[in-house]
Tab-separated table of C-alpha atoms in Angstrom:
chain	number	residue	atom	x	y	z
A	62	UNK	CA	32.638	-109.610	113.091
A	63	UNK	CA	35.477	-112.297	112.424
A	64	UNK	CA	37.938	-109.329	112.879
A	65	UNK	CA	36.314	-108.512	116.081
A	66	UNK	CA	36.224	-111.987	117.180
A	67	UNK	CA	39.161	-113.029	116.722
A	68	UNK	CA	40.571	-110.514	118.481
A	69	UNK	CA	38.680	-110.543	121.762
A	70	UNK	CA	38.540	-114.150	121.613
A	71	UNK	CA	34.424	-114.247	121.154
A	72	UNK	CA	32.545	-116.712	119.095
A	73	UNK	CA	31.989	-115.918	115.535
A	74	UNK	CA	28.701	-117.696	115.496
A	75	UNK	CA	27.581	-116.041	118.568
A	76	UNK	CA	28.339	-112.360	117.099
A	77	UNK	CA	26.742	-113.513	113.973
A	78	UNK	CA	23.460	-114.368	115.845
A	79	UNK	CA	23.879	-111.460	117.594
A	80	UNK	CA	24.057	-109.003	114.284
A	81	UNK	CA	20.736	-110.749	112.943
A	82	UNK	CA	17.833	-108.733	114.868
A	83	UNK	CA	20.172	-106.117	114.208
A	84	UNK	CA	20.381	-106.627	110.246
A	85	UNK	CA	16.759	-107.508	110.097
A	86	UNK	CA	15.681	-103.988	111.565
A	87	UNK	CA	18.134	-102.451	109.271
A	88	UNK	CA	16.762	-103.783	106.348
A	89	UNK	CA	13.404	-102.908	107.396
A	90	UNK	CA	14.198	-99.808	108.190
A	91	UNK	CA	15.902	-99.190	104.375
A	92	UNK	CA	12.937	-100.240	103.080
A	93	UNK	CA	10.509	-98.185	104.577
A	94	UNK	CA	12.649	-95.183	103.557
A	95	UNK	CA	12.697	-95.897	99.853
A	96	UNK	CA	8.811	-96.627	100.180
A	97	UNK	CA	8.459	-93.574	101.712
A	98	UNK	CA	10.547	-91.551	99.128
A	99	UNK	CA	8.852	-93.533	96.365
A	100	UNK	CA	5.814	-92.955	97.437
A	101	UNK	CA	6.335	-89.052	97.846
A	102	UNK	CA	8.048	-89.067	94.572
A	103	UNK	CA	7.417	-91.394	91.868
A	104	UNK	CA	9.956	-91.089	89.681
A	105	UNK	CA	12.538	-92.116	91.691
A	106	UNK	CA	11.572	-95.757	91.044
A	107	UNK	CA	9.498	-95.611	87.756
A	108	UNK	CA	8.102	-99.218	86.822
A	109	UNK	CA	9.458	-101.286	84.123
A	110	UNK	CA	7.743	-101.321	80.904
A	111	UNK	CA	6.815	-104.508	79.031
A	112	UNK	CA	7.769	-106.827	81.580
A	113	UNK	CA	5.390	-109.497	82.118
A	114	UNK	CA	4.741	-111.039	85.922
A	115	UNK	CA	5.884	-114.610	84.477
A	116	UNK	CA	9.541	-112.788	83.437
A	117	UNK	CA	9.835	-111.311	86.648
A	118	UNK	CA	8.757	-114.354	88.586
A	119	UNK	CA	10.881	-116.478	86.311
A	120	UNK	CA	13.694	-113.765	87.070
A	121	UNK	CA	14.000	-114.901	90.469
A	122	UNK	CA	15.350	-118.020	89.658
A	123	UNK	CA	18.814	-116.258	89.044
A	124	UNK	CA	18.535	-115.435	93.048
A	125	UNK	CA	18.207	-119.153	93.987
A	126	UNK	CA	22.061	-120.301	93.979
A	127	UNK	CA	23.132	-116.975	95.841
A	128	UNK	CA	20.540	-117.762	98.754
A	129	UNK	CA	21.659	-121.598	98.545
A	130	UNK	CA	25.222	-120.124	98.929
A	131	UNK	CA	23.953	-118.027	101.710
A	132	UNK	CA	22.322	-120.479	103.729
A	133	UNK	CA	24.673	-123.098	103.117
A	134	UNK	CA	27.292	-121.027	105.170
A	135	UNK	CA	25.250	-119.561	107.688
A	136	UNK	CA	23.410	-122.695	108.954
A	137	UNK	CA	26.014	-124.878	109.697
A	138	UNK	CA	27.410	-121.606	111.906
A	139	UNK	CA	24.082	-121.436	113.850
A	140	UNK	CA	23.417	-124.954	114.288
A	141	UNK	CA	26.670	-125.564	115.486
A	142	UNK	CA	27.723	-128.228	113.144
A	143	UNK	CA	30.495	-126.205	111.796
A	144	UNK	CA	32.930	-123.320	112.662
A	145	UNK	CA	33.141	-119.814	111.043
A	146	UNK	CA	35.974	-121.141	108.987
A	147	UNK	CA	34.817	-124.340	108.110
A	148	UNK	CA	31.406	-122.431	106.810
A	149	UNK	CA	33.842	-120.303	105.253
A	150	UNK	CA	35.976	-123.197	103.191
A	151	UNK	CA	32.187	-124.269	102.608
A	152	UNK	CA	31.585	-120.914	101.274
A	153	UNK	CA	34.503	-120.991	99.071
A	154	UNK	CA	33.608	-124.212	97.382
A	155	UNK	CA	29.815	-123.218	96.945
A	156	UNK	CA	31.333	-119.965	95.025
A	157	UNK	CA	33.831	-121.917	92.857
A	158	UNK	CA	30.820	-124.271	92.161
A	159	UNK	CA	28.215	-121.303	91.113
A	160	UNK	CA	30.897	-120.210	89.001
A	161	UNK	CA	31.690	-123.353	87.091
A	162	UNK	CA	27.691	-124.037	86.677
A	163	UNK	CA	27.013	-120.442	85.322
A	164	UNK	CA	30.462	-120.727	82.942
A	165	UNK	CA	31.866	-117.665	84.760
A	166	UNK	CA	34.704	-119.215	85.780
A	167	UNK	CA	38.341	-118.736	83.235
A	168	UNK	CA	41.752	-117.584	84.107
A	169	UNK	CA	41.464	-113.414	83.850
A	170	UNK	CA	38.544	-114.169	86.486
A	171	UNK	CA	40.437	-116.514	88.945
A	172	UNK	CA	43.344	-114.194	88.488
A	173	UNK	CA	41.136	-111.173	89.708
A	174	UNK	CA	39.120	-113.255	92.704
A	175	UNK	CA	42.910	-114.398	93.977
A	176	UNK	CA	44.565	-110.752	93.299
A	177	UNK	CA	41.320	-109.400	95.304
A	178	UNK	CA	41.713	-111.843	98.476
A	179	UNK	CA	44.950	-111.075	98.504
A	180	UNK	CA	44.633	-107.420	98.728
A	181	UNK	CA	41.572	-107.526	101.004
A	182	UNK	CA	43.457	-110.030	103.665
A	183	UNK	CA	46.831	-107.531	103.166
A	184	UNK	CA	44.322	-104.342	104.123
A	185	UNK	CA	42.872	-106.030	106.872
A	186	UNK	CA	46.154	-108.117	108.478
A	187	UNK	CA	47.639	-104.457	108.418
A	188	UNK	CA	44.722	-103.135	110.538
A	189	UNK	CA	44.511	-106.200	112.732
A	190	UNK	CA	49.022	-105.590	113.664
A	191	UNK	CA	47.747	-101.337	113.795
A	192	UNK	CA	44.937	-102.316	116.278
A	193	UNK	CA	47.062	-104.764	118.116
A	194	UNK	CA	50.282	-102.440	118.198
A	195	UNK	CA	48.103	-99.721	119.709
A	196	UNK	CA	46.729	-102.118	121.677
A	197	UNK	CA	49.744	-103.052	123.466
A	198	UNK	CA	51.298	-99.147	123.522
A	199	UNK	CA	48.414	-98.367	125.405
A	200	UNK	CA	48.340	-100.994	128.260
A	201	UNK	CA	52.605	-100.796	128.388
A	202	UNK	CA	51.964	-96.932	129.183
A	203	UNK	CA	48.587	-97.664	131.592
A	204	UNK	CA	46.456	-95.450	129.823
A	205	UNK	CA	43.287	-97.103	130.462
A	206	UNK	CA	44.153	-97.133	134.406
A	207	UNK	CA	44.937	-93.883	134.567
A	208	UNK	CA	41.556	-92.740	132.765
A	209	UNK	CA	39.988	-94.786	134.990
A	210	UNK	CA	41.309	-93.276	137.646
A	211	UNK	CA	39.990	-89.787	136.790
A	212	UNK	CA	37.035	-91.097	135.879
A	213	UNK	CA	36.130	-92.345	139.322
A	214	UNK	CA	38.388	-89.531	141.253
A	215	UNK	CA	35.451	-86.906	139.184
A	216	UNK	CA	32.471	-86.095	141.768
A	217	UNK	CA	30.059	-86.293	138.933
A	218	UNK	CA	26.285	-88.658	139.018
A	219	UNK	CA	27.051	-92.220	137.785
A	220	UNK	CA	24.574	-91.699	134.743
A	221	UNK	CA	26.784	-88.724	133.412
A	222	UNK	CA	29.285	-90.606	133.419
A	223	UNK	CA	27.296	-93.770	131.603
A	224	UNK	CA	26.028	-91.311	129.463
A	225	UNK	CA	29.322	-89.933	128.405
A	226	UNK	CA	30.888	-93.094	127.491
A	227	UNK	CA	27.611	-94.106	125.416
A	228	UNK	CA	28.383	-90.563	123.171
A	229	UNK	CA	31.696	-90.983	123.033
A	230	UNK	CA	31.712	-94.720	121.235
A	231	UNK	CA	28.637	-92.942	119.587
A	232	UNK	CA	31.144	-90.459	117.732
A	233	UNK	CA	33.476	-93.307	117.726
A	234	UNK	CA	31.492	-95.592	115.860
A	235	UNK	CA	30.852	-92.458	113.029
């Protein structure tokens, strides 16, 4: 969504409200799929042996700085307080912070977080100058006018047409 925003000039907390209701349904959704499979087949999630409720309540606790981290970068976006890269540099710190409090943090793990960023910005800087190239090839040889123009030149229903565009972005999007 950052990607996306930054290069239609949207807002970052906008598209990140925006992908909620969609997140939430997915989730749900995921869910009620393994339930179902579960349920239809037991042994595809057999249950633990031994492993008293007070462990596994007690296990929970490992989840707590993760959501802390989560919230503590979302929020700000939502409310407004901060920007997606000011939640981000707060997202950073939280990280470096778990780290150091769980002793996870030494040199051969620094060295592997840095080497990852910087393949993971490379990748996607690459894709951003493909996208943007492209981009610019198409509109310097009018492309989209002149598929507009057959589009509207066809003597086809309006809804075909809708209808159309909504399967091709569908295959698009596979």
């Amino acid at each position: 969504m950052i990607i996306y925003a930054m290069i239609t000039e949207e807002s970052v907390g906008h598209l990140f409200m925006a992908g909620v209701i969609p997140g939430v349904l997915q989730v749900v959704l995921i869910m009620g799929l393994i339930i179902f499979r579960c349920s239809r087949n037991p042994a595809l999630a057999p249950r633990p042996a031994g492993v008293p409720w007070k462990e596994r309540i007690r296990s929970l606790w490992m989840v707590g700085p993760l959501l802390a981290l989560a919230l503590a970068v979302l929020v700000p976006i939502y409310a407004g307080i901060a920007t997606a890269t000011e939640a981000a540099g707060i997202g950073a710190a939280g990280a470096f912070i778990v780290a150091l409090a769980y002793r996870r943090l030494n040199w051969g793990n620094l060295k592997k977080a840095l080497l990852g960023a910087v393949q993971t910005t490379s990748f996607l800087l690459f894709v951003i100058i493909g996208a943007m190239t492209f981009g610019f090839l198409l509109s310097y040889l009018e492309i989209p006018q002149q598929v507009s123009k057959l589009i509207t030149g066809m003597n086809v229903n309006r809804w075909v047409i809708m209808i159309g565009v909504q399967l091709l972005w569908f295959f698009l999007g596979c």
